[in-house]
CSV table of C-alpha atoms in Angstrom, one decimal:
chain,number,residue,atom,x,y,z
C,1287,MET,CA,121.5,10.1,5.4
C,1288,ASN,CA,118.2,8.4,4.8
C,1289,TYR,CA,117.1,8.3,8.5
C,1290,ASN,CA,113.9,10.1,9.4
C,1291,HIS,CA,113.7,10.3,13.2
C,1292,TYR,CA,110.0,10.9,13.7
C,1293,GLU,CA,109.0,8.2,11.2
C,1294,PHE,CA,111.2,5.7,12.9
C,1295,CYS,CA,110.0,6.7,16.4
C,1296,GLU,CA,106.3,6.4,15.4
C,1297,GLU,CA,107.0,3.0,13.9
C,1298,MET,CA,108.6,1.8,17.1
C,1299,ALA,CA,105.7,3.2,19.1
C,1300,ARG,CA,103.3,1.2,17.0
C,1301,ARG,CA,105.4,-2.0,17.1
C,1302,LEU,CA,106.4,-2.1,20.7
C,1303,ARG,CA,103.7,-4.0,22.6
C,1304,ALA,CA,104.2,-2.0,25.8
C,1305,VAL,CA,103.5,1.3,24.0
C,1306,GLY,CA,100.8,0.1,21.6
C,1307,HIS,CA,100.4,3.5,19.8
C,1308,THR,CA,97.5,3.7,17.3
C,1309,ASP,CA,95.7,6.6,15.7
C,1310,LYS,CA,92.9,6.3,18.4
C,1311,ARG,CA,95.3,5.5,21.3
C,1312,GLN,CA,98.0,8.2,21.1
C,1313,ARG,CA,101.2,7.0,22.8
C,1314,PHE,CA,103.8,8.6,20.5
C,1315,PHE,CA,104.8,12.3,20.9
C,1316,LYS,CA,107.3,14.6,19.1
C,1317,ALA,CA,109.6,17.1,20.8
C,1318,SER,CA,112.4,19.3,19.5
C,1319,GLY,CA,115.7,20.5,20.9
C,1320,GLY,CA,114.9,23.1,23.6
C,1321,GLU,CA,111.4,21.9,24.2
C,1322,TRP,CA,112.1,18.4,25.6
C,1323,PHE,CA,109.3,18.4,28.2
C,1324,ALA,CA,107.8,21.9,28.2
C,1325,ASP,CA,105.1,21.3,25.5
C,1326,LEU,CA,104.4,17.7,26.6
C,1327,GLU,CA,102.7,18.6,29.9
C,1328,ASP,CA,99.3,19.1,28.3
C,1329,ARG,CA,99.5,16.3,25.8
C,1330,LEU,CA,100.5,13.7,28.4
C,1331,SER,CA,98.0,14.8,31.0
C,1332,ALA,CA,95.2,12.5,29.6
C,1333,VAL,CA,97.5,9.5,28.9
C,1334,SER,CA,98.6,6.6,31.1
C,1335,GLY,CA,100.8,3.6,30.5
C,1336,THR,CA,103.9,3.6,28.4
C,1337,VAL,CA,104.7,6.4,25.9
C,1338,LEU,CA,107.5,7.0,23.4
C,1339,ILE,CA,108.7,10.5,22.8
C,1340,GLY,CA,111.0,11.3,19.8
C,1341,VAL,CA,113.3,14.2,20.3
C,1342,ASP,CA,115.2,15.8,17.4
C,1343,THR,CA,117.7,18.1,19.0
C,1344,GLY,CA,118.7,19.9,15.8
C,1345,GLU,CA,122.3,19.5,17.0
C,1346,THR,CA,125.1,18.6,14.6
C,1347,ASP,CA,128.8,18.0,15.4
C,1348,THR,CA,131.2,18.0,12.4
C,1349,ARG,CA,134.4,16.0,12.2
C,1350,GLY,CA,136.7,14.6,9.7
C,1351,PHE,CA,138.1,17.4,7.6
C,1352,GLY,CA,139.7,14.8,5.3
C,1353,ALA,CA,139.6,14.4,1.5
C,1354,GLU,CA,136.2,12.6,1.5
C,1355,GLY,CA,134.3,15.5,3.0
C,1356,LEU,CA,132.7,16.4,6.2
C,1357,GLU,CA,131.3,14.0,8.7
C,1358,ASP,CA,128.2,15.4,10.4
C,1359,SER,CA,127.0,13.7,13.6
C,1360,ASN,CA,123.3,14.5,14.2
C,1361,LYS,CA,122.0,14.0,17.8
C,1362,PHE,CA,118.7,12.4,18.6
C,1363,PHE,CA,116.8,11.0,21.7
C,1364,ILE,CA,114.1,8.5,22.1
C,1365,ILE,CA,112.4,8.7,25.5
C,1366,LEU,CA,110.4,5.7,26.8
C,1367,ALA,CA,108.4,6.5,29.9
C,1368,GLN,CA,105.6,5.1,32.0
C,1369,SER,CA,103.1,6.7,34.3
C,1370,THR,CA,104.0,6.2,38.0
C,1371,ASP,CA,102.3,6.6,41.3
C,1372,ASN,CA,103.4,9.4,43.7
C,1373,ASP,CA,102.4,7.4,46.7
C,1374,HIS,CA,104.5,4.4,45.7
C,1375,PRO,CA,108.2,5.4,44.9
C,1376,ASP,CA,109.0,1.8,43.8
C,1377,THR,CA,106.9,2.4,40.7
C,1378,VAL,CA,109.6,4.9,39.5
C,1379,HIS,CA,112.3,2.2,39.7
C,1380,ALA,CA,110.0,-0.4,38.0
C,1381,ALA,CA,109.2,2.1,35.2
C,1382,GLN,CA,112.9,2.8,34.6
C,1383,GLN,CA,113.7,-0.9,34.5
C,1384,ALA,CA,110.9,-1.7,32.1
C,1385,CYS,CA,111.7,1.3,29.8
C,1386,ARG,CA,115.5,0.4,29.8
C,1387,LEU,CA,114.6,-3.0,28.4
C,1388,LEU,CA,112.5,-1.3,25.6
C,1389,ALA,CA,115.2,1.3,24.9
C,1390,LYS,CA,117.8,-1.5,24.4
C,1391,ALA,CA,115.5,-3.2,22.0
C,1392,VAL,CA,115.0,0.0,20.0
C,1393,ARG,CA,118.7,0.6,20.0
C,1394,ASN,CA,119.3,-2.8,18.6
C,1395,VAL,CA,116.8,-2.2,15.8
C,1396,LEU,CA,118.7,1.1,15.0
C,1397,ILE,CA,122.0,-0.7,14.8
C,1398,ARG,CA,120.7,-3.5,12.6
C,1399,ARG,CA,118.7,-1.2,10.3
C,1400,TYR,CA,121.3,1.7,10.0
C,1401,PRO,CA,124.7,0.0,10.4
C,1402,MET,CA,126.6,2.6,8.4
C,1403,GLU,CA,124.7,5.7,9.6
C,1404,MET,CA,124.4,5.0,13.4
C,1405,SER,CA,127.4,6.2,15.4
C,1406,ARG,CA,129.3,3.5,17.3
C,1407,SER,CA,128.2,4.8,20.7
C,1408,SER,CA,124.9,5.5,22.4
C,1409,SER,CA,123.8,6.0,26.0
C,1410,ILE,CA,120.7,5.2,28.1
C,1411,PHE,CA,119.9,7.3,31.2
C,1412,ALA,CA,117.0,7.8,33.6
C,1413,VAL,CA,114.6,10.7,33.0
C,1414,GLY,CA,111.6,12.0,34.9
C,1415,PRO,CA,109.4,13.2,36.2
C,1416,ILE,CA,107.9,14.3,32.9
C,1417,ALA,CA,104.4,15.8,33.0
C,1418,ASP,CA,102.1,13.9,35.4
C,1419,ASN,CA,104.7,11.6,37.0
C,1420,PHE,CA,106.0,9.8,33.9
C,1421,HIS,CA,109.4,8.2,34.5
C,1422,GLY,CA,111.6,6.1,32.3
C,1423,VAL,CA,114.8,6.4,30.2
C,1424,ALA,CA,116.2,8.3,27.3
C,1425,LEU,CA,118.2,6.6,24.5
C,1426,GLU,CA,120.7,9.1,23.2
C,1427,PHE,CA,122.4,8.4,19.8
C,1428,SER,CA,123.8,10.1,16.7
C,1429,MET,CA,123.4,9.4,13.1
C,1430,VAL,CA,126.2,10.2,10.7
C,1431,ALA,CA,125.8,11.9,7.4
C,1432,TYR,CA,128.6,12.9,5.0
C,1433,ASP,CA,128.5,16.4,3.5
C,1434,ASP,CA,130.4,17.9,0.6
C,1435,TYR,CA,132.8,20.8,1.3
C,1436,ALA,CA,131.3,22.9,-1.5
C,1437,PRO,CA,128.8,25.5,-0.2
C,1438,ASP,CA,125.4,25.8,-1.9
C,1439,GLU,CA,125.9,29.0,-3.9
C,1440,THR,CA,122.2,29.6,-4.2
C,1441,LEU,CA,122.2,30.6,-0.5
C,1442,PHE,CA,124.5,33.6,-1.2
C,1443,MET,CA,124.0,37.0,-2.8
C,1444,PRO,CA,126.4,37.8,-5.6
C,1445,VAL,CA,129.2,40.2,-4.7
C,1446,GLU,CA,129.9,43.0,-7.1
C,1447,GLY,CA,133.5,43.1,-8.5
C,1448,VAL,CA,134.4,39.6,-7.5
């Protein structure tokens, strides 16, 4: 699999007009499996507007014990969220609608760029609040990689007498 999740997410954050990530205007953030939002609180506190958060869950499901090898399905999320106003609940709905449109555009780029690696299904669902009232959507998808059955022998200690 030649997919690099964080590189792809940063590229999308730079290319999406609504996000507009630059080196000076940080709007792209990384998160890993169990940390989803915990570490983002401080980093998002000084940000407003639309952000993109790349989440590498570290989760892999394995299928296909056929002759060709193992099919590993690696799970990822891309979160698009906007800052909202506590005093105006309609801003939450507007943020989710705007971010859903962006998430679908990103999903379409994934499908076109990685037609053989991207799994045939994805889902988009509402998220929030994140940090200081960011609301939006998460795009959940999997990338498929094919692994050989043979274990990497360098990872094992030799066994005496065998």
